[in-house]
Short mmCIF file of C-alpha atoms in Angstrom, two decimals:
data_model
loop_
_atom_site.label_atom_id
_atom_site.label_comp_id
_atom_site.label_asym_id
_atom_site.label_seq_id
_atom_site.Cartn_x
_atom_site.Cartn_y
_atom_site.Cartn_z
CA MET A 294 132.14 155.39 -54.99
CA ASN A 295 131.35 157.52 -56.31
CA ILE A 296 132.85 161.46 -56.72
CA ALA A 297 130.76 164.02 -58.68
CA PHE A 298 130.34 167.61 -59.41
CA ARG A 299 126.39 168.21 -58.25
CA ARG A 300 124.06 170.53 -59.01
CA PHE A 301 124.18 173.77 -56.61
CA THR A 302 122.46 177.20 -56.76
CA CYS A 303 125.05 179.25 -58.92
CA PRO A 304 127.78 178.48 -61.92
CA THR A 305 130.47 179.42 -59.40
CA ALA A 306 129.71 176.99 -56.83
CA PHE A 307 130.38 173.56 -57.25
CA VAL A 308 129.79 170.63 -54.86
CA LEU A 309 132.28 168.06 -55.35
CA ALA A 310 130.67 164.74 -53.39
CA LEU A 311 132.76 161.75 -52.60
CA ALA A 312 130.43 158.70 -52.16
CA ILE A 313 131.89 155.61 -50.93
CA ALA A 314 129.53 153.01 -52.17
CA GLY A 315 128.02 150.02 -49.86
CA PRO A 316 127.47 149.76 -45.80
CA ALA A 317 131.41 149.60 -45.11
CA GLY A 318 132.42 151.54 -48.22
CA ILE A 319 136.43 149.56 -47.87
CA ALA A 320 136.90 145.76 -48.27
CA ARG A 321 138.31 143.44 -49.41
CA ALA A 322 138.43 143.34 -53.43
CA ASP A 323 136.39 140.14 -54.62
CA GLY A 324 138.85 138.62 -57.32
CA LYS A 325 139.21 141.97 -59.14
CA PRO A 326 142.71 143.20 -60.20
CA PRO A 327 144.05 145.89 -58.80
CA GLY A 328 143.21 149.17 -61.30
CA ILE A 329 141.07 151.88 -60.66
CA GLU A 330 137.29 152.54 -62.81
CA PHE A 331 135.83 156.01 -63.15
CA GLU A 332 133.94 158.30 -65.36
CA MET A 333 134.61 161.75 -66.91
CA GLY A 334 132.95 164.31 -68.69
CA GLY A 335 132.02 167.52 -68.85
CA GLY A 336 129.12 170.18 -69.91
CA GLY A 337 127.44 173.62 -70.02
CA GLN A 338 125.13 174.90 -67.61
CA THR A 339 122.95 177.97 -66.65
CA ALA A 340 122.21 178.83 -63.03
CA PRO A 341 121.98 182.26 -60.81
CA ARG A 342 124.98 185.06 -61.34
CA TYR A 343 124.82 184.51 -57.83
CA GLU A 344 122.57 183.41 -54.69
CA GLY A 345 119.79 185.56 -54.57
CA ALA A 346 120.28 186.83 -58.41
CA SER A 347 117.34 187.31 -60.59
CA ASP A 348 120.26 187.29 -63.48
CA TYR A 349 121.73 183.93 -64.66
CA LEU A 350 124.97 182.62 -66.51
CA ILE A 351 126.11 180.42 -68.77
CA SER A 352 129.27 178.40 -67.83
CA PRO A 353 130.70 174.72 -68.54
CA TYR A 354 131.07 172.75 -65.61
CA PRO A 355 133.34 169.69 -65.11
CA THR A 356 132.03 165.64 -64.12
CA PHE A 357 134.58 163.39 -62.22
CA ARG A 358 132.86 160.25 -60.48
CA LEU A 359 135.73 157.04 -59.20
CA GLN A 360 133.35 154.40 -59.31
CA ARG A 361 136.04 151.27 -58.20
CA LEU A 362 139.37 151.70 -56.86
CA THR A 363 141.35 148.44 -56.20
CA LEU A 364 144.96 148.14 -54.10
CA PRO A 365 147.32 146.25 -55.33
CA ASN A 366 147.01 144.98 -51.16
CA GLY A 367 143.62 143.48 -51.89
CA PHE A 368 141.87 146.41 -50.33
CA GLN A 369 139.43 147.95 -52.43
CA ILE A 370 137.29 151.46 -52.38
CA GLY A 371 133.81 151.64 -54.12
CA GLY A 372 132.88 148.53 -57.04
CA GLY A 373 129.62 147.24 -55.11
CA ASP A 374 125.86 147.86 -55.84
CA GLY A 375 125.78 151.21 -54.02
CA ILE A 376 123.25 149.54 -51.83
CA GLY A 377 122.70 150.22 -48.12
CA LEU A 378 124.73 153.01 -45.64
CA SER A 379 127.07 154.84 -46.89
CA PHE A 380 129.33 157.54 -45.09
CA TYR A 381 131.39 160.13 -47.61
CA PRO A 382 133.65 163.21 -47.05
CA SER A 383 132.15 166.46 -49.08
CA PHE A 384 133.55 168.80 -51.02
CA GLY A 385 132.17 172.54 -51.92
CA PHE A 386 133.69 175.95 -54.14
CA ARG A 387 131.81 178.91 -54.32
CA GLY A 388 132.74 181.47 -56.60
CA ALA A 389 133.54 185.23 -55.30
CA ARG A 390 130.43 187.32 -55.39
CA GLU A 391 131.70 191.04 -56.97
CA SER A 392 129.56 193.97 -56.64
CA ALA A 393 131.62 194.97 -60.09
CA ASP A 394 129.35 191.81 -61.97
CA ALA A 395 126.19 192.74 -60.25
CA PRO A 396 125.46 196.65 -59.81
CA VAL A 397 122.21 196.50 -57.77
CA LEU A 398 125.03 195.18 -55.32
CA SER A 399 127.33 198.02 -55.43
CA GLY A 400 128.08 199.13 -52.00
CA LEU A 401 128.21 195.87 -50.44
CA ARG A 402 131.31 194.41 -49.84
CA ASP A 403 132.18 191.73 -52.05
CA VAL A 404 133.29 188.16 -51.10
CA ASP A 405 135.73 186.46 -51.82
CA THR A 406 135.72 182.75 -53.36
CA ALA A 407 134.76 180.10 -50.94
CA VAL A 408 136.28 176.62 -50.46
CA GLU A 409 133.87 173.96 -48.45
CA LEU A 410 135.07 170.61 -46.69
CA GLY A 411 132.67 168.55 -44.78
CA ALA A 412 130.78 164.87 -44.91
CA GLY A 413 127.70 163.42 -45.88
CA VAL A 414 125.85 160.20 -45.04
CA SER A 415 123.20 158.40 -47.51
CA TYR A 416 121.00 155.11 -47.23
CA THR A 417 120.11 153.96 -50.52
CA THR A 418 117.92 151.13 -51.80
CA TRP A 419 117.09 150.31 -55.45
CA ARG A 420 113.92 152.98 -55.72
CA GLY A 421 116.09 155.73 -54.41
CA ARG A 422 117.55 157.20 -51.26
CA MET A 423 118.18 159.51 -48.61
CA PHE A 424 120.98 161.89 -47.88
CA GLY A 425 122.24 164.73 -45.47
CA GLU A 426 125.24 166.90 -46.09
CA VAL A 427 127.45 169.51 -44.24
CA ARG A 428 130.22 171.41 -44.80
CA ARG A 429 132.43 174.51 -42.93
CA GLY A 430 133.64 177.19 -45.62
CA PHE A 431 136.86 178.56 -46.08
CA SER A 432 137.80 182.01 -46.94
CA GLY A 433 135.10 183.91 -48.60
CA HIS A 434 133.01 182.60 -45.69
CA GLU A 435 133.57 180.46 -42.49
CA GLY A 436 130.54 179.62 -41.28
CA TYR A 437 128.72 176.14 -42.21
CA VAL A 438 126.34 175.28 -44.40
CA GLY A 439 124.20 171.69 -45.73
CA GLU A 440 121.61 169.99 -47.33
CA ILE A 441 119.24 167.57 -46.90
CA GLY A 442 117.00 165.69 -50.23
CA ALA A 443 115.64 162.57 -51.18
CA ASP A 444 115.15 161.02 -54.66
CA ALA A 445 113.14 157.92 -55.84
CA PHE A 446 114.62 156.34 -59.12
CA PHE A 447 112.36 155.28 -62.04
CA HIS A 448 113.79 153.02 -65.32
CA PRO A 449 110.97 153.92 -67.87
CA VAL A 450 112.96 152.25 -70.98
CA GLU A 451 116.16 150.72 -70.99
CA ARG A 452 119.23 152.87 -70.89
CA LEU A 453 117.27 155.27 -69.18
CA THR A 454 117.78 156.55 -65.76
CA LEU A 455 115.24 159.57 -63.93
CA SER A 456 116.15 160.41 -60.64
CA GLY A 457 114.31 163.78 -58.40
CA GLY A 458 113.35 164.66 -54.93
CA PRO A 459 113.13 167.84 -52.80
CA ARG A 460 115.30 169.46 -51.16
CA VAL A 461 116.48 171.66 -48.36
CA SER A 462 119.22 172.89 -47.44
CA PHE A 463 120.09 175.30 -43.92
CA ALA A 464 123.28 177.19 -42.87
CA ASP A 465 124.21 179.45 -39.54
CA ALA A 466 124.53 182.61 -38.78
CA GLU A 467 128.29 183.48 -40.48
CA TYR A 468 127.31 182.19 -43.63
CA MET A 469 123.58 183.56 -43.72
CA SER A 470 125.65 187.24 -42.49
CA THR A 471 128.17 186.30 -45.29
CA TYR A 472 125.81 186.36 -47.83
CA PHE A 473 122.57 187.77 -47.08
CA GLY A 474 123.20 190.44 -44.19
CA VAL A 475 124.24 193.70 -44.72
CA SER A 476 125.92 196.57 -42.11
CA GLY A 477 124.96 199.50 -40.94
CA ALA A 478 128.21 200.69 -43.33
CA GLU A 479 127.17 198.86 -46.23
CA ALA A 480 123.19 200.53 -45.82
CA LYS A 481 124.82 203.70 -46.33
CA THR A 482 126.96 203.26 -49.33
CA SER A 483 124.35 200.48 -50.44
CA GLY A 484 121.12 202.01 -50.62
CA LEU A 485 120.07 199.03 -49.22
CA SER A 486 118.12 198.77 -45.67
CA ALA A 487 120.77 196.90 -42.65
CA PHE A 488 119.82 193.29 -42.22
CA ASP A 489 121.69 190.95 -39.53
CA ALA A 490 120.37 187.71 -41.01
CA GLY A 491 120.79 184.38 -39.35
CA ALA A 492 120.94 180.98 -39.31
CA GLY A 493 118.51 178.76 -40.22
CA PHE A 494 116.50 177.06 -43.06
CA LYS A 495 117.28 179.05 -46.37
CA SER A 496 115.49 176.96 -49.07
CA VAL A 497 112.98 174.22 -50.09
CA GLY A 498 113.10 173.14 -54.03
CA ILE A 499 113.47 170.24 -55.82
CA ALA A 500 115.97 168.46 -58.37
CA THR A 501 115.84 165.78 -61.10
CA THR A 502 118.46 164.17 -63.09
CA ALA A 503 118.19 162.22 -66.13
CA ARG A 504 121.20 159.70 -67.98
CA TYR A 505 120.57 157.83 -71.25
CA GLU A 506 123.19 155.33 -71.92
CA ILE A 507 124.35 155.71 -75.56
CA THR A 508 127.14 152.88 -75.60
CA GLY A 509 128.58 150.60 -73.07
CA ASN A 510 131.01 153.64 -72.39
CA TRP A 511 129.52 156.13 -73.37
CA ALA A 512 126.44 158.63 -71.35
CA ILE A 513 124.20 161.70 -71.83
CA GLU A 514 122.80 163.35 -68.48
CA GLY A 515 120.91 166.05 -67.58
CA GLU A 516 119.71 167.92 -64.60
CA ALA A 517 116.97 170.68 -63.43
CA ALA A 518 116.67 171.95 -60.43
CA TYR A 519 114.85 175.36 -58.60
CA ASP A 520 115.02 176.56 -55.11
CA ARG A 521 112.64 179.07 -53.27
CA LEU A 522 114.92 180.74 -50.75
CA ILE A 523 113.08 181.14 -46.93
CA GLY A 524 113.43 182.24 -44.18
CA GLU A 525 116.01 185.09 -43.51
CA ALA A 526 117.56 184.42 -46.99
CA ALA A 527 114.24 185.25 -48.07
CA ASP A 528 113.82 188.49 -46.41
CA SER A 529 117.07 189.67 -47.32
CA PRO A 530 117.69 193.20 -48.91
CA VAL A 531 119.79 191.43 -51.29
CA THR A 532 117.37 189.00 -52.14
CA GLY A 533 114.92 191.71 -52.43
CA VAL A 534 116.98 193.62 -55.30
CA GLY A 535 117.11 190.42 -57.13
CA SER A 536 114.78 186.91 -56.66
CA ARG A 537 113.64 184.46 -53.96
CA ASP A 538 113.09 182.16 -57.35
CA GLN A 539 116.78 179.96 -57.87
CA PHE A 540 116.85 177.99 -61.13
CA SER A 541 119.40 175.72 -62.75
CA PHE A 542 119.52 173.49 -65.81
CA ARG A 543 122.87 171.61 -66.86
CA VAL A 544 123.42 168.96 -69.69
CA GLY A 545 126.59 167.07 -70.41
CA ALA A 546 128.80 163.57 -71.56
CA VAL A 547 130.89 161.56 -69.81
CA ARG A 548 132.94 158.66 -70.73
CA LYS A 549 133.95 155.40 -68.84
CA PHE A 550 137.52 154.44 -68.62
CA LYS A 551 139.07 151.70 -66.93
CA LEU A 552 142.70 151.11 -66.22
CA ASP A 553 144.71 148.03 -64.32
CA PHE A 554 147.45 149.04 -62.53
#
C-alpha cells in the first residue's frame, strides 16, 4: 500500500494516491504482528504558478506513504511486494488561482481551491508499471480530470532506483472551462479573446524519479517532469499569455517508521 504526494503541474496542486499493493490489496496477515509501517518526509519544489503559467514558484511539499497496516483481527492492507494489479482511491488538491497573484489574468474570475476525489488502477511488474487515474473536483471546479502513464524501473547501482515514463492527462468540459475558458464578460474586462474550452486531452509529457537509500531508514528522493499543453488547453488565451511548456522539479528526504500495536 502506498500513500504518496505525487507530481502535478503547480506547487499548489498535489495528488494523494492511495495504492493498495498486490492483486487483492487486503488479505490475512502472514504472521506479521498488528502494527503500521510508513514513510514520512518532505522537501522543496518549483513549478508553474498555475496550469498554463510561464512564471514559477518555489514551495515546500509533504510526503507520506503507508506501506503496511496490520489490524488486530489479522487483516492486512499492503505489505506485499507490490507486483500485480492494484486498485486505489486517488485524492487531488489544487490551490486557488487569483488574478492578484497573476496580473496577466486580470479581469478573469478567481478560481477557488479545489479538492479532487477519485480512483486509480495500476499493473506493476519488476520492470515497470502502467496506471490510470480519474478524479472529480469539488469547490474550485466540479469537473473530471485524470491521467494515464507508464514507468520503467532501473537499478544502475546498489541503493539507487530510477524510474520514468510518459504521461497523458485529460479533462472534461467543466474542468477545461474553469481553468482555460474565457467568457464573453471576462473578455471585455481582461482584454483576452472569448474562448469556450471543450473536453479532451490537455497535456502530454514525461516524468522521471530517483531514490537513493542512505541507510535502512533514510532515503533521498528527486523528481523532474515536463508537460506540454495540447488541444483546447494549448489554444486557450490563458495559456497564450503564459506558456504551453510546463516544468516541475522537487527534491526531499523521507524516513521509515514502524510501530506495533
